[in-house]
Tab-separated table of C-alpha atoms in Angstrom:
chain	number	residue	atom	x	y	z
B	1	MET	CA	-36.693	24.578	55.950
B	2	GLU	CA	-33.895	22.582	57.547
B	3	GLN	CA	-35.984	19.554	58.058
B	4	VAL	CA	-37.552	20.265	54.657
B	5	GLN	CA	-33.875	19.854	52.873
B	6	LEU	CA	-33.118	16.678	54.828
B	7	LEU	CA	-36.549	15.146	53.908
B	8	PHE	CA	-35.571	15.909	50.151
B	9	ASP	CA	-31.891	14.761	50.897
B	10	VAL	CA	-33.441	10.899	51.554
B	11	GLY	CA	-36.068	11.278	48.436
B	12	ARG	CA	-38.922	11.538	50.979
B	13	TRP	CA	-40.766	13.719	48.839
B	14	GLN	CA	-44.459	12.911	50.200
B	15	GLN	CA	-43.467	13.882	53.859
B	16	ALA	CA	-41.547	16.626	52.660
B	17	GLY	CA	-44.570	17.763	50.683
B	18	GLU	CA	-46.986	17.335	53.513
B	19	LEU	CA	-45.080	19.454	55.965
B	20	LEU	CA	-44.300	22.162	53.244
B	21	LEU	CA	-48.447	22.541	53.028
B	22	GLN	CA	-48.391	22.905	56.779
B	23	ASN	CA	-45.982	25.632	56.979
B	24	LEU	CA	-47.695	27.592	53.956
B	25	GLN	CA	-50.487	27.871	56.233
B	26	LEU	CA	-48.680	29.614	58.791
B	27	TYR	CA	-46.778	31.602	56.131
B	28	PRO	CA	-48.563	32.053	53.020
B	29	GLN	CA	-46.117	34.867	52.004
B	30	GLU	CA	-43.075	33.134	52.269
B	31	ALA	CA	-41.008	32.774	48.981
B	32	GLU	CA	-38.945	29.801	50.034
B	33	LEU	CA	-41.738	27.600	51.298
B	34	TYR	CA	-43.567	28.013	47.667
B	35	ALA	CA	-40.198	27.346	45.510
B	36	ALA	CA	-39.576	23.983	47.712
B	37	TYR	CA	-43.096	22.975	47.144
B	38	GLY	CA	-42.467	23.435	43.632
B	39	LEU	CA	-39.390	21.100	43.630
B	40	VAL	CA	-42.055	18.631	45.236
B	41	GLN	CA	-44.884	18.891	42.430
B	42	ILE	CA	-42.020	18.121	39.551
B	43	ASN	CA	-39.946	15.678	41.246
B	44	HIS	CA	-42.914	13.670	43.211
B	45	PHE	CA	-45.986	14.365	41.445
B	46	LYS	CA	-44.556	14.933	38.115
B	47	ASP	CA	-46.753	17.932	38.061
B	48	ALA	CA	-45.318	20.588	35.778
B	49	LYS	CA	-48.071	22.971	35.813
B	50	GLY	CA	-48.118	22.619	39.690
B	51	ALA	CA	-44.362	23.290	39.698
B	52	GLU	CA	-44.789	26.223	37.449
B	53	GLU	CA	-47.763	27.999	39.727
B	54	ALA	CA	-45.692	27.429	43.028
B	55	ALA	CA	-42.373	28.892	41.210
B	56	ARG	CA	-44.170	31.925	40.092
B	57	SER	CA	-45.623	32.730	43.732
B	58	ALA	CA	-42.441	32.235	44.975
B	59	LEU	CA	-41.224	35.084	42.666
B	60	ARG	CA	-44.396	36.799	43.347
B	61	TYR	CA	-43.099	37.245	46.838
B	62	ASP	CA	-39.400	37.268	46.107
B	63	GLU	CA	-38.284	38.330	42.546
B	64	THR	CA	-34.577	37.133	43.124
B	65	ASN	CA	-35.726	33.909	44.980
B	66	TYR	CA	-32.650	31.262	43.788
B	67	ARG	CA	-34.375	28.328	44.030
B	68	ALA	CA	-37.751	29.335	42.121
B	69	TYR	CA	-35.748	30.390	39.119
B	70	ILE	CA	-34.520	26.763	38.905
B	71	VAL	CA	-37.723	25.468	39.279
B	72	LEU	CA	-39.627	27.779	36.866
B	73	ASN	CA	-36.829	27.154	34.139
B	74	GLY	CA	-37.023	23.039	34.593
B	75	THR	CA	-40.828	22.988	34.661
B	76	LEU	CA	-40.915	25.133	31.538
B	77	ALA	CA	-38.630	23.224	29.744
B	78	SER	CA	-40.016	20.224	30.600
B	79	GLN	CA	-43.248	21.369	29.029
B	80	THR	CA	-40.993	21.985	25.646
B	81	ARG	CA	-41.674	25.521	26.105
B	82	TYR	CA	-38.113	26.300	25.553
B	83	ASP	CA	-38.184	30.107	24.411
B	84	GLU	CA	-39.521	30.843	27.762
B	85	ALA	CA	-37.343	28.533	29.637
B	86	LEU	CA	-34.682	30.418	28.313
B	87	ALA	CA	-35.874	33.930	29.277
B	88	VAL	CA	-35.802	32.700	32.710
B	89	CYS	CA	-32.224	31.923	32.302
B	90	ASP	CA	-31.698	35.214	31.202
B	91	THR	CA	-33.110	36.736	34.045
B	92	PHE	CA	-31.253	34.229	36.651
B	93	GLN	CA	-28.121	35.257	35.185
B	94	GLU	CA	-28.741	38.818	35.458
B	95	LEU	CA	-29.263	38.178	39.120
B	96	TYR	CA	-26.495	35.820	39.860
B	97	PRO	CA	-23.862	36.951	37.338
B	98	HIS	CA	-21.032	35.009	39.012
B	99	ASP	CA	-22.719	31.609	39.974
B	100	SER	CA	-22.999	28.692	37.660
B	101	GLN	CA	-26.218	27.564	38.358
B	102	PRO	CA	-27.893	30.087	35.990
B	103	TYR	CA	-25.481	28.421	33.202
B	104	LEU	CA	-26.052	25.024	33.837
B	105	CYS	CA	-30.201	25.889	33.645
B	106	ARG	CA	-29.298	27.258	30.015
B	107	ALA	CA	-27.230	24.293	28.879
B	108	TRP	CA	-29.942	21.628	30.149
B	109	THR	CA	-32.363	23.824	28.367
B	110	GLU	CA	-30.846	23.861	25.319
B	111	LEU	CA	-29.891	20.156	25.569
B	112	GLY	CA	-33.650	19.412	25.935
B	113	GLN	CA	-34.490	21.613	22.689
B	114	MET	CA	-31.894	20.122	20.901
B	115	GLN	CA	-33.149	16.265	21.731
B	116	TYR	CA	-37.190	16.764	21.801
B	117	GLY	CA	-37.249	20.301	19.957
B	118	SER	CA	-38.745	20.484	16.176
B	119	LEU	CA	-35.093	21.590	14.876
B	120	SER	CA	-33.374	20.917	11.746
B	121	ARG	CA	-30.306	18.926	11.900
B	122	ALA	CA	-28.153	22.252	11.350
B	123	ARG	CA	-30.242	24.284	14.139
B	124	ARG	CA	-29.609	20.971	16.379
B	125	LYS	CA	-25.932	21.300	15.903
B	126	GLU	CA	-25.475	24.791	16.979
B	127	VAL	CA	-27.665	24.642	19.818
B	128	ILE	CA	-25.762	21.790	21.425
B	129	ASP	CA	-22.626	23.969	20.480
B	130	ALA	CA	-24.041	26.720	22.283
B	131	ALA	CA	-24.836	24.261	25.425
B	132	ALA	CA	-21.482	23.086	25.315
B	133	GLU	CA	-20.198	26.703	25.806
B	134	HIS	CA	-22.681	27.425	28.711
B	135	ILE	CA	-21.379	24.623	30.327
B	136	ALA	CA	-17.628	25.380	30.036
B	137	GLN	CA	-18.544	29.059	31.312
B	138	ALA	CA	-20.117	27.184	34.363
B	139	ARG	CA	-16.910	25.205	34.731
B	140	GLY	CA	-14.721	28.245	34.901
B	141	ILE	CA	-16.922	29.435	37.652
B	142	ASP	CA	-17.087	26.267	39.692
B	143	PRO	CA	-14.698	23.643	38.633
B	144	THR	CA	-15.102	21.436	40.776
B	145	ASP	CA	-18.849	20.651	40.238
B	146	VAL	CA	-18.946	17.260	38.941
B	147	ARG	CA	-22.279	17.780	37.077
B	148	LEU	CA	-20.603	20.130	35.004
B	149	LEU	CA	-17.802	17.886	34.149
B	150	GLU	CA	-19.921	14.787	33.442
B	151	LEU	CA	-22.512	17.082	31.048
B	152	SER	CA	-19.345	17.879	29.139
B	153	ALA	CA	-18.384	14.451	28.355
B	154	GLN	CA	-22.044	13.737	27.450
B	155	ILE	CA	-21.794	16.625	24.915
B	156	GLU	CA	-18.668	15.520	23.495
B	157	GLN	CA	-19.963	11.704	23.180
B	158	VAL	CA	-23.313	12.944	21.603
B	159	ILE	CA	-21.742	15.326	19.160
B	160	GLY	CA	-19.140	12.307	18.151
B	161	LEU	CA	-22.176	9.998	17.758
B	162	GLN	CA	-24.923	11.874	16.279
B	163	TRP	CA	-22.768	13.912	13.811
B	164	SER	CA	-20.290	11.390	13.041
B	165	GLU	CA	-17.269	13.837	13.274
B	166	GLN	CA	-14.789	11.256	12.981
B	167	ASP	CA	-13.084	13.461	15.413
B	168	LYS	CA	-10.886	11.665	17.770
B	169	ASP	CA	-10.214	14.824	20.227
B	170	ARG	CA	-14.039	14.360	20.807
B	171	GLU	CA	-13.227	11.320	22.683
B	172	LYS	CA	-10.201	12.279	24.027
B	173	ARG	CA	-11.995	15.663	25.389
B	174	ALA	CA	-15.197	13.278	26.913
B	175	GLN	CA	-12.489	10.968	28.670
B	176	GLU	CA	-10.830	14.129	29.989
B	177	PHE	CA	-13.677	15.565	31.958
B	178	ILE	CA	-14.812	11.682	33.023
B	179	ASP	CA	-11.287	11.360	34.357
B	180	GLN	CA	-11.608	14.598	35.964
B	181	GLY	CA	-14.898	13.904	37.742
B	182	LEU	CA	-14.042	10.546	38.870
B	183	ALA	CA	-10.958	12.118	40.384
B	184	LEU	CA	-13.281	14.459	42.762
B	185	ASP	CA	-15.971	11.573	43.087
B	186	PRO	CA	-14.609	8.361	42.522
B	187	GLN	CA	-17.803	6.267	43.071
B	188	ASN	CA	-20.000	8.609	40.704
B	189	SER	CA	-22.284	6.035	38.700
B	190	SER	CA	-23.247	8.374	36.224
B	191	LEU	CA	-19.455	9.180	35.232
B	192	LYS	CA	-18.566	5.127	35.403
B	193	ILE	CA	-21.365	4.569	32.767
B	194	LEU	CA	-20.232	7.194	30.440
B	195	ASP	CA	-16.895	5.868	30.846
B	196	ALA	CA	-18.084	2.499	29.511
B	197	GLN	CA	-19.401	4.076	26.750
B	198	GLN	CA	-16.252	5.423	25.339
B	199	PRO	CA	-15.667	3.563	21.778
B	200	SER	CA	-12.046	2.759	23.103
B	201	LYS	CA	-13.826	1.089	26.016
B	202	SER	CA	-16.288	-0.979	23.938
B	203	LYS	CA	-14.239	-4.329	25.014
B	204	GLN	CA	-14.009	-3.798	28.916
B	205	SER	CA	-17.726	-1.986	28.526
B	206	ALA	CA	-19.840	-5.094	29.790
B	207	GLN	CA	-17.496	-5.320	32.901
B	208	MET	CA	-17.282	-2.010	33.613
B	209	LEU	CA	-20.973	-1.838	33.577
B	210	ALA	CA	-21.397	-4.827	36.003
B	211	GLY	CA	-18.788	-2.998	38.241
B	212	VAL	CA	-21.299	-0.268	38.510
B	213	LEU	CA	-24.124	-2.649	39.211
B	214	GLY	CA	-21.923	-4.373	41.809
B	215	SER	CA	-21.671	-1.258	44.121
B	216	ASP	CA	-25.068	0.286	43.034
B	217	PRO	CA	-27.545	-2.487	42.263
B	218	GLN	CA	-30.449	-0.159	41.577
B	219	ASN	CA	-28.579	1.558	38.796
B	220	ALA	CA	-31.471	1.639	36.073
B	221	ASP	CA	-29.250	3.109	33.221
B	222	ALA	CA	-26.166	0.534	34.005
B	223	GLN	CA	-28.894	-2.149	33.790
B	224	ALA	CA	-30.525	-0.728	30.869
B	225	GLN	CA	-26.978	-0.190	29.065
B	226	LEU	CA	-25.783	-3.919	29.895
B	227	ASN	CA	-29.163	-5.406	29.036
B	228	LEU	CA	-29.009	-3.528	25.610
B	229	MET	CA	-25.270	-5.046	24.997
B	230	LEU	CA	-26.322	-8.469	25.766
B	231	VAL	CA	-29.090	-8.209	23.342
B	232	LEU	CA	-27.047	-6.952	20.767
B	233	ARG	CA	-24.281	-9.643	21.395
B	234	LEU	CA	-27.366	-12.325	21.312
B	235	GLY	CA	-28.259	-10.745	18.103
B	236	ARG	CA	-25.002	-10.959	16.533
B	237	ILE	CA	-24.486	-14.643	17.814
B	238	ILE	CA	-27.881	-15.514	16.721
B	239	MET	CA	-27.110	-13.811	13.082
B	240	SER	CA	-23.777	-15.712	13.018
B	241	SER	CA	-25.633	-18.956	13.674
B	242	PHE	CA	-27.967	-18.590	11.070
B	243	TRP	CA	-25.506	-17.738	8.517
B	244	VAL	CA	-23.453	-21.277	9.654
B	245	LEU	CA	-26.791	-22.966	9.092
B	246	ILE	CA	-27.221	-21.427	5.718
B	247	PHE	CA	-23.464	-22.569	4.937
B	248	CYS	CA	-24.276	-25.821	6.283
B	249	TYR	CA	-27.282	-26.274	4.168
B	250	VAL	CA	-25.776	-24.872	0.916
B	251	HIS	CA	-22.390	-26.861	1.173
B	252	VAL	CA	-23.632	-29.979	2.890
B	253	ALA	CA	-27.125	-31.175	2.876
B	254	VAL	CA	-27.783	-29.789	-0.716
B	255	PRO	CA	-26.386	-32.188	-3.374
B	256	ARG	CA	-23.890	-30.339	-5.736
B	257	GLY	CA	-25.709	-29.442	-8.902
B	258	THR	CA	-29.067	-29.053	-7.276
B	259	ALA	CA	-31.205	-25.846	-7.792
B	260	ILE	CA	-32.254	-24.134	-4.582
């Protein structure tokens, strides 16, 4: 598994999958091999059903397999089977009550349900509030997990944007989470992008996103945000030019007293 983990760390999913299949032929009852192969299925092949089958195989041989619960929860949520995914979280949490990962899995599932589920506006608000609470519980267990700080900042931003609560405390709390995360991981691109999206940073956001791309040229999120910003600005320039032309036409090109 050490060699497989090294391949995971550098994103060589194909090779990791081939190595896992070879080992499964030798050790067909090894739960950790199935769980790891589930990660390959969902991350490399985008095969949610294959990942689910691999995770369930892992749990047949080891009902407490940590990685298998993460994979099974993720693949069920990706299939919008949110109730089943949350049930997996319940078992995961019972087995590992003092670990932040079950709370994180639950929060991810709730956020997916909020965004893609067929929920009323009021119910979506309840779900995202629940996600925020579960992330807060996870932060209480592991306050140095940058992923949790990133998610907390995202939730504060989403609540502020989608529900227009006119609550300045939301932006302040989001900024606190971003600052805490960047103090732990100063080069974290995701946190830098969130920082650039803060309403109070709108004037510097393009420069901040360009800074992210300077250190991480392949960052698709930063590129997409910057492109969107440039398109919106170009649109405003075009509309401004349009109204200038209309003004000139009405007040200069058209003689006074002429009907338009």
